[in-house]
Coordinates of C-alpha atoms in Angstrom, one line a residue:
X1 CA -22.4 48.1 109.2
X2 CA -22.8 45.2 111.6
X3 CA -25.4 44.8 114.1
X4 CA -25.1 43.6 117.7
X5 CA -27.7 42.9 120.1
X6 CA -27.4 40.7 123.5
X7 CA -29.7 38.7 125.8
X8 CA -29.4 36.2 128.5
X9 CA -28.7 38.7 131.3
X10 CA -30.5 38.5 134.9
X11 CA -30.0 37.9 138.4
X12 CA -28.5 34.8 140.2
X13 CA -26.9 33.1 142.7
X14 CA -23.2 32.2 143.6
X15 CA -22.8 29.0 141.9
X16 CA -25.3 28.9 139.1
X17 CA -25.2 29.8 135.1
X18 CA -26.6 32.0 132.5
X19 CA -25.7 31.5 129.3
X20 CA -25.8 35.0 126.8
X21 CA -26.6 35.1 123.3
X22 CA -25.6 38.0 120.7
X23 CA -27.5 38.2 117.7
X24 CA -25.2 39.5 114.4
X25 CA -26.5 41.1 111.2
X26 CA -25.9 43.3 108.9
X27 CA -22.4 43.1 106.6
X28 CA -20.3 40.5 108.3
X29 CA -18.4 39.0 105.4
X30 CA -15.0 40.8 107.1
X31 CA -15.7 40.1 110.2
X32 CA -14.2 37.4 111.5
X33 CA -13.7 37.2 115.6
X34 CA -15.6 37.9 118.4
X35 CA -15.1 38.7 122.2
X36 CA -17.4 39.6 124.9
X37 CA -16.2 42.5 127.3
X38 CA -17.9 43.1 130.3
X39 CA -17.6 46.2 132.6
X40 CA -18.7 46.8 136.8
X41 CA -19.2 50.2 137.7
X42 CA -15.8 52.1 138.4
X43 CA -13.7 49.4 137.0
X44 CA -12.0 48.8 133.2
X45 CA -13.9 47.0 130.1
X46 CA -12.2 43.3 130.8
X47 CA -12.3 41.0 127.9
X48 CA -13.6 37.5 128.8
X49 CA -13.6 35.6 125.6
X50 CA -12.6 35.4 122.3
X51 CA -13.5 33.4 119.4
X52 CA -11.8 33.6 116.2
X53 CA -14.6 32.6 114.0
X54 CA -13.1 31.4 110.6
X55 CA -11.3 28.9 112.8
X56 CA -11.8 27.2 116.4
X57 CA -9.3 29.1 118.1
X58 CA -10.5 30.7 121.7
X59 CA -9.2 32.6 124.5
X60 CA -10.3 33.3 128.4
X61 CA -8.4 35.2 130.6
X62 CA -7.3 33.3 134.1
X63 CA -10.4 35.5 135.7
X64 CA -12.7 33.3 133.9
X65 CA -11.0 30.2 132.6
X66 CA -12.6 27.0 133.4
X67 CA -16.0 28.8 134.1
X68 CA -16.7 30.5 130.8
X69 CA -17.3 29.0 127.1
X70 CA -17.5 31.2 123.7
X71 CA -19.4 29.7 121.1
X72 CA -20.5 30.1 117.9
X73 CA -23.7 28.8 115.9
X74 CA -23.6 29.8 111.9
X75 CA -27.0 29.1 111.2
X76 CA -28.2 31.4 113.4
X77 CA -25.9 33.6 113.1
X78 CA -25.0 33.9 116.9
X79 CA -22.3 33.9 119.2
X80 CA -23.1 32.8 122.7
X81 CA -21.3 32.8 126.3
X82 CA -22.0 29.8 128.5
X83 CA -21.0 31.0 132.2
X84 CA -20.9 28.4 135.0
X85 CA -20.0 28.7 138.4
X86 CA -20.5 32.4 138.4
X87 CA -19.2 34.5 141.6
X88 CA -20.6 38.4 142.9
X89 CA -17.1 39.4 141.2
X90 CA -18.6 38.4 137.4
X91 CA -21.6 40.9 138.2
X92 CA -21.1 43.4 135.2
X93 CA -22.8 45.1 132.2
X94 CA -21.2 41.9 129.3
X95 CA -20.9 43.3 126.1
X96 CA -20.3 42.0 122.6
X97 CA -17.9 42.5 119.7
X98 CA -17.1 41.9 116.4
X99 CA -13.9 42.1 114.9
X100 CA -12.3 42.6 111.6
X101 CA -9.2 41.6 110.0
X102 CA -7.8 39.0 113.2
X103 CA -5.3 36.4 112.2
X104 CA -6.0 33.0 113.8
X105 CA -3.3 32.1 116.2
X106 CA -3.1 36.2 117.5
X107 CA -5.6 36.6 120.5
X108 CA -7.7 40.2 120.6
X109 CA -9.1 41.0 123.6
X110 CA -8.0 45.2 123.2
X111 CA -11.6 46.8 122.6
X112 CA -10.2 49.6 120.8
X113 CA -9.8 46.9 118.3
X114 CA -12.8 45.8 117.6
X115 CA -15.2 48.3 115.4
X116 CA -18.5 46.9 116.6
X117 CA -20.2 47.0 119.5
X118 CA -23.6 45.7 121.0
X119 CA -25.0 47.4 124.1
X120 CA -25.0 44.8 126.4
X121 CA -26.9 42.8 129.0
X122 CA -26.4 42.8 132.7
X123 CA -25.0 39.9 135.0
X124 CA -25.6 40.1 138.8
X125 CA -24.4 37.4 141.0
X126 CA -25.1 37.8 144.6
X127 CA -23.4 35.8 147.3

C-alpha cells in the first residue's frame, strides 16, 4: 500500500502563491508518476499536473499552465505543487496521486488511473 497525505492549503488572495506538499510512504517501488487533482463543489475532479517520476517529463492542462509547477524531492520523499498567480476559479479541495505502471512520454491525468489517493488540502482564492 502507498500512503498519501497533503499540506500547504489555506486562504489567499487573487495574485498570490501557496505551494502544497504530499508526503509518500509505504511500498512505492511500482509507482512511478504523480498528478494532483483538485475538485470545487459541483464540478469534475480536473487533473492539474503530472509528473512522471523515473524521468522529468510533466504536464499542465491550459487551465493552469504557466501558473503551476509539479515537483519532486527524493530524499524526502515528496511531491510538491508550486502555484503562482492563483485566481477565485483555482479555489478547490487539490488532491494527490500516485500512479503505477506509466510510460514516460504518455501523459495520465484520468483518475480512475491512478490507485492511490491522499485526501487532500483546500485552496481558496478570493478576488
Amino acid at each position: 500500500q502507498v500512503q498519501l497525505m497533503e499540506s500547504g492549503g489555506g486562504s489567499v488572495q487573487t495574485g498570490e502563491s501557496l505551494r502544497l506538499s504530499c508526503a509518500v510512504s509505504g511500498s512505492t517501488d511500482r509507482t512511478n508518476c504523480m498528478a494532483w487533482f483538485r475538485q470545487a463543489p459541483g464540478k469534475e475532479r480536473e487533473g492539474v499536473a503530472y509528473l512522471y517520476t523515473d524521468g522529468t517529463n510533466t504536464y499542465y492542462p491550459a487551465s493552469v499552465k504557466g501558473r503551476f509547477t509539479i515537483s519532486q524531492d527524493h530524499a524526502k520523499a515528496t511531491i510538491y505543487l508550486q502555484m503562482n498567480a492563483l485566481k477565485p476559479e483555482d479555489t478547490a479541495l487539490y488532491t494527490c496521486a500516485a500512479g503505477v505502471g506509466c510510460s514516460d512520454g504518455v501523459i495520465r491525468l484520468h483518475p480512475p488511473s491512478y490507485p492511490y489517493w491522499g485526501r487532500g488540502t483546500q485552496v481558496t482564492v478570493s478576488s
